[in-house]
Short mmCIF file of C-alpha atoms and ligand atoms in Angstrom, two decimals:
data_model
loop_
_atom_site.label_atom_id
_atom_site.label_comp_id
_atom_site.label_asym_id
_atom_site.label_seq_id
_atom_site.Cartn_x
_atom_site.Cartn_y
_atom_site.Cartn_z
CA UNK J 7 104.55 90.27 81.49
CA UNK J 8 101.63 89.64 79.12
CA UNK J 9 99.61 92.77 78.40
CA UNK J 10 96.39 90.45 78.35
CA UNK J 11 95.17 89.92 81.42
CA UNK J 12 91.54 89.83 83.04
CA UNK J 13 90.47 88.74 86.89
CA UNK J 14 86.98 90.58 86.94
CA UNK J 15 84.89 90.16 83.50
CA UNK J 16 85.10 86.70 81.44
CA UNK J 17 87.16 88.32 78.24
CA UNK J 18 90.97 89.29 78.14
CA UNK J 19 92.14 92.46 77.87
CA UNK J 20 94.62 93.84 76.36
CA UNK J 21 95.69 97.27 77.87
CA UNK J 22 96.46 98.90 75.01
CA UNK J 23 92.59 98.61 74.57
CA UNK J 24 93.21 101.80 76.57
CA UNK J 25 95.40 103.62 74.67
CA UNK J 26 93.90 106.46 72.12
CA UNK J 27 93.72 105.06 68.05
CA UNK J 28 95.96 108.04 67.50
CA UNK J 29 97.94 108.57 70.58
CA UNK J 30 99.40 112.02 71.30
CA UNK J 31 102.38 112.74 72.08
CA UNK J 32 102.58 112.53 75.84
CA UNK J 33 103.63 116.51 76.37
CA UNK J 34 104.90 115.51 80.15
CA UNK J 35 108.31 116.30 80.70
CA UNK J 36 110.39 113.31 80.95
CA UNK J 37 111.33 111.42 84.34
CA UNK J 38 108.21 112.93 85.31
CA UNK J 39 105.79 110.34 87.62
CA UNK J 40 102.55 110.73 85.42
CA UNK J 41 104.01 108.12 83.15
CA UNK J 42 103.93 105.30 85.99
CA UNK J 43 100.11 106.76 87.13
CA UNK J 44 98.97 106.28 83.30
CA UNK J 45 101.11 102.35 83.27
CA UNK J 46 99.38 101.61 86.12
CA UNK J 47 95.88 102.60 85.31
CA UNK J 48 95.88 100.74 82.07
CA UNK J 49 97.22 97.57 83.74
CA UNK J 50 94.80 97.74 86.03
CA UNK J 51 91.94 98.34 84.11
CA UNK J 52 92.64 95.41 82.00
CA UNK J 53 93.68 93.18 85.07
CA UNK J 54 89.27 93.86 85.64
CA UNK J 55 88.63 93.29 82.56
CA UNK J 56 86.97 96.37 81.72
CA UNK J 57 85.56 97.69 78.68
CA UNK J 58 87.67 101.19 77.88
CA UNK J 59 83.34 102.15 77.80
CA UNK J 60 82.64 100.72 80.96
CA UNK J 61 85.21 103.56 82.24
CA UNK J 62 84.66 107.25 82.86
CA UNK J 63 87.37 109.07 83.83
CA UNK J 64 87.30 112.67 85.35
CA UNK J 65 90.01 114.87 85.74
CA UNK J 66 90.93 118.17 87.29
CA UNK J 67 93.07 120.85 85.81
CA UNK J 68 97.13 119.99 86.12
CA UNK J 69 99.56 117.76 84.32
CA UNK J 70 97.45 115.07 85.78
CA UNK J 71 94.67 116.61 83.72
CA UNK J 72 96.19 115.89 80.56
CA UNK J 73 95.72 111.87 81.54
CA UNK J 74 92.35 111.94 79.38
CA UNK J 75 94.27 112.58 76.28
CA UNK J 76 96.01 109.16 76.92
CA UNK J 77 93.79 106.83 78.23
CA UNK J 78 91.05 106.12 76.24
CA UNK J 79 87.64 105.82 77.59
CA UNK J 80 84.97 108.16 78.62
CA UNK J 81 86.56 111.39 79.70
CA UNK J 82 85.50 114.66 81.57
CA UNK J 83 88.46 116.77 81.62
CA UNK J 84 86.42 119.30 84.29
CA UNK J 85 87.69 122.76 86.15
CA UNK J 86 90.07 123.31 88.80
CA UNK J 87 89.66 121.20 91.54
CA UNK J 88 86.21 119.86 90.40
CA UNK J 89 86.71 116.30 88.94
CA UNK J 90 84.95 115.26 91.85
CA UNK J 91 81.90 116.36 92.17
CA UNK J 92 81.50 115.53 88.36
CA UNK J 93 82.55 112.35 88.80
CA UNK J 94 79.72 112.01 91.85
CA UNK J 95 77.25 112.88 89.62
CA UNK J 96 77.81 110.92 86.53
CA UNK J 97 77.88 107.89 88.97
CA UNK J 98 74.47 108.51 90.63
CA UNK J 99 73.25 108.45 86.68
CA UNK J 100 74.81 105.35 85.61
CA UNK J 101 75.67 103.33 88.29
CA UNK J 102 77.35 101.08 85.71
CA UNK J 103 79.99 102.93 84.96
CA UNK J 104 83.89 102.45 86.71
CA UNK J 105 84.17 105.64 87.80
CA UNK J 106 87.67 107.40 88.52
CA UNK J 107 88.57 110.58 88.92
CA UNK J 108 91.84 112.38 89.09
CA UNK J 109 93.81 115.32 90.27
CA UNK J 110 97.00 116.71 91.62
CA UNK J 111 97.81 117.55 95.26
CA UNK J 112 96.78 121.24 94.56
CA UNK J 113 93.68 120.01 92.49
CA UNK J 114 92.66 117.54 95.28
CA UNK J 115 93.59 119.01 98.31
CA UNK J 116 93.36 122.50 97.81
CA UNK J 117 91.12 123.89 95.45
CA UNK J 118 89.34 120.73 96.02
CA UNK J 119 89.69 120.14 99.36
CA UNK J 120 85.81 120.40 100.13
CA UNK J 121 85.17 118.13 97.54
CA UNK J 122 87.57 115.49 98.53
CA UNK J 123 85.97 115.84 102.50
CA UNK J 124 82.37 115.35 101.35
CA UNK J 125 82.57 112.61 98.83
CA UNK J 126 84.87 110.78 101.27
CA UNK J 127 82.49 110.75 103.88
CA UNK J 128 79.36 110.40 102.10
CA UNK J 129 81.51 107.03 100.30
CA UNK J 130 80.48 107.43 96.87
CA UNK J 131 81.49 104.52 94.92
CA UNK J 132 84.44 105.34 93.11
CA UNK J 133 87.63 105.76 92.55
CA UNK J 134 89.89 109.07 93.49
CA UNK J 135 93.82 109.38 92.45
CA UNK J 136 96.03 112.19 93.62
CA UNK J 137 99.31 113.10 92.06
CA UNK J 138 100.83 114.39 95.10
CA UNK J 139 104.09 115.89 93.64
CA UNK J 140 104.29 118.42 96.41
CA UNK J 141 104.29 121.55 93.89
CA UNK J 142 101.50 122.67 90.77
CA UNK J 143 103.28 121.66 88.45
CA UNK J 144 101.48 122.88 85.29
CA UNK J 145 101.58 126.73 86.57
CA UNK J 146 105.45 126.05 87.44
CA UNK J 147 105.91 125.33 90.23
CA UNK J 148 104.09 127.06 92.87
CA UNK J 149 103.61 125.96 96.82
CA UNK J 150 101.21 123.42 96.95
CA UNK J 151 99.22 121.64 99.87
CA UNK J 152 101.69 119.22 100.42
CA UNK J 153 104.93 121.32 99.92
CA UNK J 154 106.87 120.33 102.79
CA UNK J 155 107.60 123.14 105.73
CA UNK J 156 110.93 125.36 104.12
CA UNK J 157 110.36 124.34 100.45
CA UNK J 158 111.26 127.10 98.54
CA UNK J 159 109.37 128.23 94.80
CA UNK J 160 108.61 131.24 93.08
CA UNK J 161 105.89 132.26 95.46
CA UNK J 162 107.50 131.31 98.53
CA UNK J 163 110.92 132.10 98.23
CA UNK J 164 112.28 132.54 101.85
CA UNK J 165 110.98 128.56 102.28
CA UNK J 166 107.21 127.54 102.73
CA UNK J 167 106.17 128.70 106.24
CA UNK J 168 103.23 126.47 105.95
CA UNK J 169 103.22 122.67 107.57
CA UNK J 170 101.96 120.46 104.88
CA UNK J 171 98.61 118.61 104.51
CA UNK J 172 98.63 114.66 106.11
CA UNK J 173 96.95 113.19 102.96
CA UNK J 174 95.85 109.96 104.40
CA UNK J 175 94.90 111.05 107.77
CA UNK J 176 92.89 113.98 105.85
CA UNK J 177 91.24 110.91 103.90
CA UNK J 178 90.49 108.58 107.24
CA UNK J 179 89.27 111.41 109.23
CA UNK J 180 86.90 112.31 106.10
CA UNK J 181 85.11 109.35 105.64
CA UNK J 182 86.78 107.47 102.62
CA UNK J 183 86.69 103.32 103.24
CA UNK J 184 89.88 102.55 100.94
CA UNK J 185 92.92 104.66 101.91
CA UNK J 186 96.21 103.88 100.47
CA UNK J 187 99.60 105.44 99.34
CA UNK J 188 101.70 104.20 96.52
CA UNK J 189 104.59 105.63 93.78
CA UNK J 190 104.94 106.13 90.24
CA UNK J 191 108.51 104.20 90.75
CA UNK J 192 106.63 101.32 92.42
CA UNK J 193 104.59 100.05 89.11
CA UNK J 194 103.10 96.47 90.24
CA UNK J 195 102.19 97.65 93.58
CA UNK J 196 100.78 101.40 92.39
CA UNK J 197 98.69 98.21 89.79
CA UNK J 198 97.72 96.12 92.66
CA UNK J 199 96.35 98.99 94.71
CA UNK J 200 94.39 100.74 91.91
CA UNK J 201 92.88 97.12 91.00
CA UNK J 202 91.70 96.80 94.83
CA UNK J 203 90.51 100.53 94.75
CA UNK J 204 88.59 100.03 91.62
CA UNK J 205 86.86 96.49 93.44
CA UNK J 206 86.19 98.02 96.77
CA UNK J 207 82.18 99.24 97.64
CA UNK J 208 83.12 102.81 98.58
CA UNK J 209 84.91 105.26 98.00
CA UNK J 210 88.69 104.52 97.31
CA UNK J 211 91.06 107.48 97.90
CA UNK J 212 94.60 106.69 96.42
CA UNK J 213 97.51 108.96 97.51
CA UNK J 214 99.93 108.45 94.66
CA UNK J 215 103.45 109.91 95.26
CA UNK J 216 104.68 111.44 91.76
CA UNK J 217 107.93 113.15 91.02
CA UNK J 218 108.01 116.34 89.20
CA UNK J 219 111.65 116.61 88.14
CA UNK J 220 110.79 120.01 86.58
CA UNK J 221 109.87 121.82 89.44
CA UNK J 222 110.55 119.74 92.21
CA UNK J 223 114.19 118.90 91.49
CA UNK J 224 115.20 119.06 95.30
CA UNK J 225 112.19 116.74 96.22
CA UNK J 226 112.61 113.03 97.48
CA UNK J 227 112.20 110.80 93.86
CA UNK J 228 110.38 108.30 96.62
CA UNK J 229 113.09 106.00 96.46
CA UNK J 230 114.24 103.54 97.97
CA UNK J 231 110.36 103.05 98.75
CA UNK J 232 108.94 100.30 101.60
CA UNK J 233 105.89 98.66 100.97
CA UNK J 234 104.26 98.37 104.43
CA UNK J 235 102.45 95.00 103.90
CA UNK J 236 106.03 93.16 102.46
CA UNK J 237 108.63 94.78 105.43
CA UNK J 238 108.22 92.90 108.54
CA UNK J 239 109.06 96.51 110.42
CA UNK J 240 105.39 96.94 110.39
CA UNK J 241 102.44 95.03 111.68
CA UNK J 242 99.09 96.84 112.01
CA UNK J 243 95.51 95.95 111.38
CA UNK J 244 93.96 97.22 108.15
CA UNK J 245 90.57 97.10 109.35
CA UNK J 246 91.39 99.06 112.51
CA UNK J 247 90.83 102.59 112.55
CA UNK J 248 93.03 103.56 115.09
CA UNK J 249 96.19 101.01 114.22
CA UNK J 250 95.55 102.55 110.75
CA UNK J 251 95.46 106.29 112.32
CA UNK J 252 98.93 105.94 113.86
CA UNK J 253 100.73 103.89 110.60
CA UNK J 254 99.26 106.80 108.90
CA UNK J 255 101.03 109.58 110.79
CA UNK J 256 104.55 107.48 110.91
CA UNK J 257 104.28 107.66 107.40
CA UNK J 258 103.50 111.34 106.90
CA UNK J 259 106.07 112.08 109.54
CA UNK J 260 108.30 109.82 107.78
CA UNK J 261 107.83 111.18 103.59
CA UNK J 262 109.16 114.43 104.91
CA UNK J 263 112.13 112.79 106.90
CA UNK J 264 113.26 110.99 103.63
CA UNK J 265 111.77 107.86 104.52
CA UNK J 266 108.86 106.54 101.63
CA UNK J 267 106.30 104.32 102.92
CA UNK J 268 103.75 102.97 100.88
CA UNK J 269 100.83 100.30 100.98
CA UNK J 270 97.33 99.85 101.92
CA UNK J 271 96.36 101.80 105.23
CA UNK J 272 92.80 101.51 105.93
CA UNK J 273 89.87 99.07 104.60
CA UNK J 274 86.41 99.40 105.81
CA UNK J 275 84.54 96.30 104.39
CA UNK J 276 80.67 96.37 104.76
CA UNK J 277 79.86 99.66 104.54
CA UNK J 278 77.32 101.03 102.76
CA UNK J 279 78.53 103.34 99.41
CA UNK J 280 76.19 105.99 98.91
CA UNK J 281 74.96 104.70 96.04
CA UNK J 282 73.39 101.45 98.15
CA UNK J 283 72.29 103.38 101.16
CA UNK J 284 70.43 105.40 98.70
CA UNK J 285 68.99 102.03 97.30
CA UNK J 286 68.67 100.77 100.61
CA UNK J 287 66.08 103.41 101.91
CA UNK J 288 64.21 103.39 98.18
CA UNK J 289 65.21 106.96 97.06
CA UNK J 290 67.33 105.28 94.50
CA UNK J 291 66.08 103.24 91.62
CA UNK J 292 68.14 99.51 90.44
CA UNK J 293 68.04 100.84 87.14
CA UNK J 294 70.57 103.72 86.04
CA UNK J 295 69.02 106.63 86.20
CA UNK J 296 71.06 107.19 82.46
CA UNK J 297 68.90 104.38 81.27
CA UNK J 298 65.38 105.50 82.33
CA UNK J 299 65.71 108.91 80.37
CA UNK J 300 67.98 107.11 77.21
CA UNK J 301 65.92 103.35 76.76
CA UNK J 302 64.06 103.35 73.79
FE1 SF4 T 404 105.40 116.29 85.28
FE2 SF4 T 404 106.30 118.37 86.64
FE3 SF4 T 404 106.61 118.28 83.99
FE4 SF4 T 404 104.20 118.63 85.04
S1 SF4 T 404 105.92 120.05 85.20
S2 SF4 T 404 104.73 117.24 83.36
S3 SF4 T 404 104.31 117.38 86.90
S4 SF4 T 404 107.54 116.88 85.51
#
C-alpha cells in the first residue's frame, strides 16, 4: 500500500510527514499494541490529508503518553489523566486545529474518568483514543479500570475483586456521538475508524484494545478479532441508541469471555458539537479565538 494517500485536503500525503526528523527510538517494549495505535494514526492522518500543523495532539501520562515523541505535530504531553480537558481548551482557541487526544484505560477511565463524562456529553469536537490494555502499564502493571474480575498484579494479588468498567456503554451513556472499538492487531480497520472519528462533528471516543505483553501476559492478544459491520452474526442500527446499547454490552460481556468484537457502535449525525452550539447562540466568535489575540 502506497504511503501517499489523501481523501480530505487537495495535496497527498505522505505519512511519514508524521514521523519526527530525528525519530527516537520507540522505548515500548516489543509485541506491545502502541505500535499498531501510532501505524494507524499516521495512516489516517494522511488518508485526510492533514498538515502534521493542522494536528494537535494531547496526551496523558502512560506508555500511550510517550506517542508525542513519535508522531510529529503539535504536542501537549499533559498530567495524569488530563489530556482532555487540555485538549478542550486548545480547541475552543483554534477551532482549526484536528484535535486528538490520548490516554490509557487508567489515564482515561480512571484518573480521568470525569473528564472523559463531561467532554462526552458536552460533544466537543474532537478526537479521544484509549489504550485499553487492561493494566498501567508504565507503573508495571497495576489493576486498572478495565482489569477484568480475578486478574491478578502486584496490587491485587488474590485476583481483582473489582468488575471492570463497560468502556463503550460508559461512552454512550456520557454523551459522546462517535463510539467505536477497534485493535492494535486489526491495522486497516483501527485506520478506517480513526479516519471516520477524525471527520465526525462531535466528539469521537475510540476504545482501542492494546496488548501489553509485559504486564499483561495472561490477557486475551484480541485475536482472532470480529469486525461487527463485516460478520453477518450481527445486524444492528448504528444510529439507534438502544440497538447500539445492547451490541455494546454483548461485546463487553463478550472481551472478557474471550470473544473480541470490534467496529463502529454508535453514530449520532446532526448534532450539534459544542463548538457550533456555542456559535449557534453567538457566545462564540467564526474566527479562532487563537487568531484574534495572534493577527497582526
Ligand atoms: Fe507496552 Fe506494556 Fe511495555 Fe508499556 S509496559 S510499552 S504498555 S508492553
Amino acid at each position: 500500500m502506497s504511503a501517499f494517500s489523501a481523501i480530505g485536503n487537495d495535496r497527498e500525503v505522505d505519512q511519514n510527514e508524521f514521523t519526527p526528523g530525528i525519530e527516537p527510538q520507540p522505548t515500548w517494549c516489543p509485541g506491545c499494541g502502541d505500535y499498531g495505535v501510532l501505524k494507524a494514526l499516521k495512516g489516517a492522518m494522511a488518508e485526510l490529508g492533514k498538515d502534521p500543523e493542522e494536528v494537535l495532539l494531547c496526551t496523558g501520562i502512560g506508555c500511550s503518553g510517550k506517542l508525542n515523541s513519535y508522531f510529529d505535530s503539535y504536542g501537549f504531553h499533559t498530567i495524569h489523566g488530563r489530556s482532555l480537558p487540555v485538549a478542550r481548551a486548545a480547541k475552543l482557541a483554534n477551532s482549526d486545529l484536528e484535535v486528538v487526544a490520548a490516554g490509557g484505560d487508567g489515564d482515561g477511565y480512571g484518573i480521568g474518568g470525569n473528564h472523559f463524562m463531561h467532554t462526552a456529553r458536552e460533544n466537543h469536537d474532537m478526537t479521544y483514543i484509549v489504550f485499553n490494555n487492561e493494566v498501567f502499564g508504565l507503573t508495571k502493571g497495576q489493576t486498572s479500570p478495565t482489569s477484568p474480575q480475578g486478574h491478578k498484579s502486584k496490587t491485587q494479588p488474590e485476583g481483582n475483586a473489582k468488575a471492570p468498567i463497560r468502556p463503550l456503554s460508559l461512552g454512550l451513556t456520557s454523551g459522546a456521538s462517535y463510539v467505536a472499538r477497534t485493535a492494535a492487531v486489526n491495522p486497516n480497520q483501527a485506520k478506517e475508524i480513526l479516519v471516520e472519528a477524525m471527520e465526525h462533528d462531535g466528539f469521537s471516543h475510540v476504545d482501542f484494545l492494546t496488548q501489553c505483553p509485559t504486564w499483561n501476559k495472561d490477557a486475551k492478544q484480541y485475536v482472532p478479532y470480529v469486525d461487527i459491520q463485516d460478520s453477518d452474526d450481527y445486524d444492528f442500527d448504528v444510529s439507534d441508541r438502544r440497538e447500539a446499547q445492547e451490541m455494546m454490552h454483548e461485546t463487553e460481556d463478550a472481551l472478557y469471555e474471550g470473544t473480541v468484537l470490534t467496529g463502529r457502535y454508535y453514530v449520532e449525525e446532526g448534532r450539534r458539537s459544542y463548538q457550533q452550539e456555542k456559535r449557534h447562540r453567538g457566545s462564540m466568535p467564526e474566527q479562532p479565538l487563537a487568531e484574534r489575540y495572534f493577527d497582526d
